[in-house]
C-alpha atoms as a printed R data frame, in Angstrom:
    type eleno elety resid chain resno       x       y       z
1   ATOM     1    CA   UNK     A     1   1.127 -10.235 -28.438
2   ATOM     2    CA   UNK     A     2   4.178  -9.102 -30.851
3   ATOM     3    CA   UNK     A     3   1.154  -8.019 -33.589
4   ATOM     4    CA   UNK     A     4   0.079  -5.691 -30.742
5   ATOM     5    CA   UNK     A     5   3.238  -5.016 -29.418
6   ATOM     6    CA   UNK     A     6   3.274  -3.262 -33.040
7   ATOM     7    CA   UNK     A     7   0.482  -1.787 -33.526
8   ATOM     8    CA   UNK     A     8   0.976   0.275 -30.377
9   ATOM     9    CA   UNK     A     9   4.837   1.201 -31.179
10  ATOM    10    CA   UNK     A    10   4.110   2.535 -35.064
11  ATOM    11    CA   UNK     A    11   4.531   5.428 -36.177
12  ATOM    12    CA   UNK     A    12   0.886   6.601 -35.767
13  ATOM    13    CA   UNK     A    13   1.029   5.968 -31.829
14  ATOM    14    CA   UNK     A    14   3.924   8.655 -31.383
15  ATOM    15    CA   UNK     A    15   1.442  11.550 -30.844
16  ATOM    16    CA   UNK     A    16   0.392   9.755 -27.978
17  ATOM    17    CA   UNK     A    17   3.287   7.931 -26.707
18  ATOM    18    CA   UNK     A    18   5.995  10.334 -27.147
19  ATOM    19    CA   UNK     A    19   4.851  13.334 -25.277
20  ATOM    20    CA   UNK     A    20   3.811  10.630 -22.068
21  ATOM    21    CA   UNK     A    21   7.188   9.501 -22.705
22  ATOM    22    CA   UNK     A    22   8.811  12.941 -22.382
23  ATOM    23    CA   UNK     A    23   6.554  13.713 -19.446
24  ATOM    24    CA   UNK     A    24   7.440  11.207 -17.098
25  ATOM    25    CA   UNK     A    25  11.036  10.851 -18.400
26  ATOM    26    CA   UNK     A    26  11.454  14.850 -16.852
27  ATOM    27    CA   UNK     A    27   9.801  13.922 -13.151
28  ATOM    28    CA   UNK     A    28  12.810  10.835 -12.250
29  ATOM    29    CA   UNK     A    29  10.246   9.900  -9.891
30  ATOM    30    CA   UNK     A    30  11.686   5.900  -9.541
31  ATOM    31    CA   UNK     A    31   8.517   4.619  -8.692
32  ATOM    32    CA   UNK     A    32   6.942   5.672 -12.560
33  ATOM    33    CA   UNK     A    33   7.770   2.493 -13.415
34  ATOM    34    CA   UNK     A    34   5.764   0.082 -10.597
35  ATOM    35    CA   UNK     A    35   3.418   2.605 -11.248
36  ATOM    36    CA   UNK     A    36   2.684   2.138 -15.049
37  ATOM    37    CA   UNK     A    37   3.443  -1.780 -14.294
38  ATOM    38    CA   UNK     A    38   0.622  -2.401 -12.107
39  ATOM    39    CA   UNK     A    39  -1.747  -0.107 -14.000
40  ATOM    40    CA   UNK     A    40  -0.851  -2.631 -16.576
41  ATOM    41    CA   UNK     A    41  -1.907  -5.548 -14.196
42  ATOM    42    CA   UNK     A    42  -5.163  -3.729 -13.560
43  ATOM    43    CA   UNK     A    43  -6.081  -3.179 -17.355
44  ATOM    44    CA   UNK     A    44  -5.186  -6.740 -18.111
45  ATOM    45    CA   UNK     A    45  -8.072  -7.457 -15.692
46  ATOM    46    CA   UNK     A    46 -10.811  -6.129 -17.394
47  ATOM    47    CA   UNK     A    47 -13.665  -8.964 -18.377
48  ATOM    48    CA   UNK     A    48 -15.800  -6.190 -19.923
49  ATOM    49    CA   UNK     A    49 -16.915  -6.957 -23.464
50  ATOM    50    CA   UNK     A    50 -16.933  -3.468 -24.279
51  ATOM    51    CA   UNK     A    51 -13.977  -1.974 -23.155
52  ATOM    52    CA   UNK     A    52 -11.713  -4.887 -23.036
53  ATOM    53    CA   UNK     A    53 -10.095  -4.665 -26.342
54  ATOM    54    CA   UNK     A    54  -8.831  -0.612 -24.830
55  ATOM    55    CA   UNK     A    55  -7.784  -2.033 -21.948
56  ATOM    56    CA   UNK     A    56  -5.671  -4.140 -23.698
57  ATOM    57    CA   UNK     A    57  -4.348  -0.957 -25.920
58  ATOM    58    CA   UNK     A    58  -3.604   0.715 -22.732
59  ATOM    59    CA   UNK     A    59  -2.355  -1.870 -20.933
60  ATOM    60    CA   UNK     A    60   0.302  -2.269 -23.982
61  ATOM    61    CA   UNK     A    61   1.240   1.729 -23.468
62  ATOM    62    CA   UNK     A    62   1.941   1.052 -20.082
63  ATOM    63    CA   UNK     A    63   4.208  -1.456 -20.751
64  ATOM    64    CA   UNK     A    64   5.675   0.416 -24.132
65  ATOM    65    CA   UNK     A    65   6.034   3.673 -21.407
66  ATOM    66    CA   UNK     A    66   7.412   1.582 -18.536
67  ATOM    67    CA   UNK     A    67   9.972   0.187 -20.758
68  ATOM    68    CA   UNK     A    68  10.767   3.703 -22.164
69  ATOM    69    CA   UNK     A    69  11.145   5.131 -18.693
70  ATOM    70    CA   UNK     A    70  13.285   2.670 -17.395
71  ATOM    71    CA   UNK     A    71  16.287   3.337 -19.510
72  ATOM    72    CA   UNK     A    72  16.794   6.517 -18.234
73  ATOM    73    CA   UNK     A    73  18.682   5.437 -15.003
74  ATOM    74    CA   UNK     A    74  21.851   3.403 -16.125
75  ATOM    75    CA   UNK     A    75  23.342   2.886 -12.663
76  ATOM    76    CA   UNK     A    76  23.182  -0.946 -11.720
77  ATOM    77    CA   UNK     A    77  21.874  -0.094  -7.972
78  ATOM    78    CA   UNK     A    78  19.424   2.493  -9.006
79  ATOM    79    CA   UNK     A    79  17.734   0.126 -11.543
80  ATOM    80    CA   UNK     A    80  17.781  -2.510  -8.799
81  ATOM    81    CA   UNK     A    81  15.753   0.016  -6.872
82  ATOM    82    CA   UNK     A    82  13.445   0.695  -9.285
83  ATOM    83    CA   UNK     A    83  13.004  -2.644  -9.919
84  ATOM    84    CA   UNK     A    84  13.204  -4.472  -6.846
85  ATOM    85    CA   UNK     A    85  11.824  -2.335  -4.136
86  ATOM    86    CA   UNK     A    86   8.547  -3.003  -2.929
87  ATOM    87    CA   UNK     A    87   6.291   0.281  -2.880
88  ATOM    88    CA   UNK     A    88   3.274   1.184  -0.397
89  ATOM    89    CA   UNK     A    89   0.458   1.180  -2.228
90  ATOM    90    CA   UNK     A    90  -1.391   3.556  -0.183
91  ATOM    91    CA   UNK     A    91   1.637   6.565  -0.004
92  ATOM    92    CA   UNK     A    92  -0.362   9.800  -0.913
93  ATOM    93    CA   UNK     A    93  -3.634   8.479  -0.993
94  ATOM    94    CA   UNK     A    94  -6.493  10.751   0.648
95  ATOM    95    CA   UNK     A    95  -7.667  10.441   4.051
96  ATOM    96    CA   UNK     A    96 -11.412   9.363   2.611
97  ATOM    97    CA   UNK     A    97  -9.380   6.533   0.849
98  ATOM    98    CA   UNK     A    98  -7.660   5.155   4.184
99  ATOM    99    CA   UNK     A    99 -10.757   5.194   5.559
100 ATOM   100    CA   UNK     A   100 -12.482   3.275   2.833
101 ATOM   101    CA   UNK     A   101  -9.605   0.649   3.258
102 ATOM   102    CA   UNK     A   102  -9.966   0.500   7.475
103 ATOM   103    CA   UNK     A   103 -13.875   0.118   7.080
104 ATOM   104    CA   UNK     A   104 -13.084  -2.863   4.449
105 ATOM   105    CA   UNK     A   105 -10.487  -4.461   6.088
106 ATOM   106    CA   UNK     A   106  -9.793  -5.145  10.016
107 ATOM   107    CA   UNK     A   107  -6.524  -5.201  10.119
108 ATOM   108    CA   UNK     A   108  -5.817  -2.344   7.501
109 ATOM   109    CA   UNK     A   109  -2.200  -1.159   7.029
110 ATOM   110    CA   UNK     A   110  -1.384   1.924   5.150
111 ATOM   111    CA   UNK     A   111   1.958   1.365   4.760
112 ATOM   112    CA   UNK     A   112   1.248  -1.907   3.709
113 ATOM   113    CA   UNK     A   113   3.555  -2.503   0.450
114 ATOM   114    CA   UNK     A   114   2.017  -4.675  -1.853
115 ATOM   115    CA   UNK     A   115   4.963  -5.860  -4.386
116 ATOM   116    CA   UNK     A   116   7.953  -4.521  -6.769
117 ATOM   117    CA   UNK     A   117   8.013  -3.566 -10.442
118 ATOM   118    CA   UNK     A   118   9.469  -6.783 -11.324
119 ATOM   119    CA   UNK     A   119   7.032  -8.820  -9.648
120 ATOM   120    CA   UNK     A   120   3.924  -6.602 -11.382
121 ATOM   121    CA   UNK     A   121   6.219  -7.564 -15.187
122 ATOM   122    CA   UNK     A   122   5.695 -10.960 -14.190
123 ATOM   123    CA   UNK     A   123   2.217 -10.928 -13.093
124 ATOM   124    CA   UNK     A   124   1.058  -9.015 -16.225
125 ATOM   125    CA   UNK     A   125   3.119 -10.990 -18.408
126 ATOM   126    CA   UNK     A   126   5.157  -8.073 -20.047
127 ATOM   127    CA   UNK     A   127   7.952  -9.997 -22.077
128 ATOM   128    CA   UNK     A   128   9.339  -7.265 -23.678
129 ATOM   129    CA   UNK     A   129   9.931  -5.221 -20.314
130 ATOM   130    CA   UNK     A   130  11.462  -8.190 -18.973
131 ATOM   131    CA   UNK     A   131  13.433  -8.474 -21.977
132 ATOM   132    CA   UNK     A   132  14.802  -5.235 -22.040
133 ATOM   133    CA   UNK     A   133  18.240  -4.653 -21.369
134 ATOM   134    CA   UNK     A   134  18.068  -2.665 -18.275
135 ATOM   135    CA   UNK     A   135  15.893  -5.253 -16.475
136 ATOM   136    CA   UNK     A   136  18.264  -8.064 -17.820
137 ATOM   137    CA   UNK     A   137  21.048  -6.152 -16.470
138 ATOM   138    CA   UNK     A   138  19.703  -6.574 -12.682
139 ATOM   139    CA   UNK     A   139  18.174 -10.001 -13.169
140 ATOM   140    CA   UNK     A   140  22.285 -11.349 -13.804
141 ATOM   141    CA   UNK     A   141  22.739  -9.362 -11.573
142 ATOM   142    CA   UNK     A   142  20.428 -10.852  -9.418
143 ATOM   143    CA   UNK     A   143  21.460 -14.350 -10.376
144 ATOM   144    CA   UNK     A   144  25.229 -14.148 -10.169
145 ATOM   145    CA   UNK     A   145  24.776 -12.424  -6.481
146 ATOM   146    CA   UNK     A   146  26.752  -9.524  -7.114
147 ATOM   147    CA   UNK     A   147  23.014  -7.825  -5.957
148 ATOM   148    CA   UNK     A   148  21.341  -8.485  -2.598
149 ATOM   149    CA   UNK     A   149  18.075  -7.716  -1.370
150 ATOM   150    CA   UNK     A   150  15.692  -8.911   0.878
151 ATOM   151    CA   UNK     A   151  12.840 -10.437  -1.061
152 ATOM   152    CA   UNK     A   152   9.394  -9.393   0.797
153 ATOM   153    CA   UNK     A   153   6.454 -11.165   1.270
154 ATOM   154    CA   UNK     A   154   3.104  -9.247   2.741
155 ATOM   155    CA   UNK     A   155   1.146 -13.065   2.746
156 ATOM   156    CA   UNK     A   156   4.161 -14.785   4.453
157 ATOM   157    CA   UNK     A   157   3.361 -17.044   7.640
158 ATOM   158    CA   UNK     A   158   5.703 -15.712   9.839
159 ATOM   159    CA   UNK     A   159   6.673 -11.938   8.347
160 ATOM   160    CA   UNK     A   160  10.575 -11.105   8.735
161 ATOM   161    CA   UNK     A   161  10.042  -7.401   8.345
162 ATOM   162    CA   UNK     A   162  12.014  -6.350  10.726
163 ATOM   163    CA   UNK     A   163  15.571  -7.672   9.004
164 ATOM   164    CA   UNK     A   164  15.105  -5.315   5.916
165 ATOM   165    CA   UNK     A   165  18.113  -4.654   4.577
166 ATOM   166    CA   UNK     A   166  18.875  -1.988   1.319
167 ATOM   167    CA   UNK     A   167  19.695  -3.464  -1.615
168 ATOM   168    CA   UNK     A   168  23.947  -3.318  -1.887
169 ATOM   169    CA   UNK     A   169  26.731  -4.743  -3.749
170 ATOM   170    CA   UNK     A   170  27.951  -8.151  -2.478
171 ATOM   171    CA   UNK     A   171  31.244  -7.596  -0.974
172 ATOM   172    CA   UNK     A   172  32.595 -11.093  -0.003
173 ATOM   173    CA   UNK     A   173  35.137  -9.517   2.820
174 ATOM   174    CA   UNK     A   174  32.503  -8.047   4.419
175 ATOM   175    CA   UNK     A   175  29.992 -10.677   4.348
176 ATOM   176    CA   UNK     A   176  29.597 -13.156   7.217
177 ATOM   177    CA   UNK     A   177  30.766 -16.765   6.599
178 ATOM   178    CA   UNK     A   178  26.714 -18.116   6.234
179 ATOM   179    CA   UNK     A   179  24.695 -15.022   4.708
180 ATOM   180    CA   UNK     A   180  21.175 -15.655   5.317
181 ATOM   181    CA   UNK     A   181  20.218 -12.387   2.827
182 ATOM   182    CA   UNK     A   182  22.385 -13.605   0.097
């Protein structure tokens, strides 16, 4: 992985990287980064013999631009956002497409959200956007509890959709004496 992890951040990948970089850096859309994540899951997927090797290449630039991207926003509860919220898959999708999904699926839900960015980092097994600073910077914060969000689960037995709560600061005053969120 790190001899890749080269190859695609030399100097010779810049004409290509740099300009996607700039591109998406200018739209501070926050959901770039679940987007390029899970385009990385999907071109980690491909069995082909003869495209596998550049779906591995691209799935390496998505991780190399979802990395990038992500230290724009230095704000500990944005970057929780980004990282932690759990996007609908189908948002802006065309009609035909919802359509496609209802005929495939009886109970079809278009607002159906299928997972967060740091769940798709796990899943495709990108290290170094784990690794990176601004992702370690929510995980502690994560881990210490000075972060809380409700963690979401589309294939739970018993869904508790209905208690979402935003991600927030911890503020122990406030807090009730058992916290089931925290």
């Amino acid at each position: 992985m790190s001899r890749d992890w080269n190859l695609a951040t030399h100097a010779g990948s810049d004409h290509l990287r740099r300009p996607l970089e700039e591109k998406y850096a200018k739209l501070k859309n926050k959901s770039t980064v679940f987007c390029f994540l899970l385009n990385r899951v999907y071109f980690n997927r491909d069995q082909n013999f003869a495209t596998a090797s550049l779906s591995k290449s691209r799935a390496i630039l998505c991780e190399l631009l979802a990395t990038r991207t992500i230290r724009q926003w230095q704000n500990l509860i944005e970057l929780s956002n980004i990282l932690i919220t759990s996007w609908p898959v189908f948002s802006g999708c065309s009609d035909e497409v919802l359509q496609k999904g209802r005929e495939l699926q009886n109970e079809f839900d278009e607002r159906e959200r299928v997972g967060n960015a740091m769940e798709m980092a796990i899943i495709s097994d990108a290290k170094i956007f784990v690794k990176s600073a601004p992702c370690q910077k929510v995980i502690s914060a994560i881990w210490s509890g000075s972060i809380v969000y409700t963690a979401e689960s589309a294939h739970s037995l018993i869904r508790d959709s209905y208690k979402r709560a935003p991600i927030h600061y911890y503020d122990p005053r406030k807090a009730p004496l058992l916290d089931h969120y925290r």
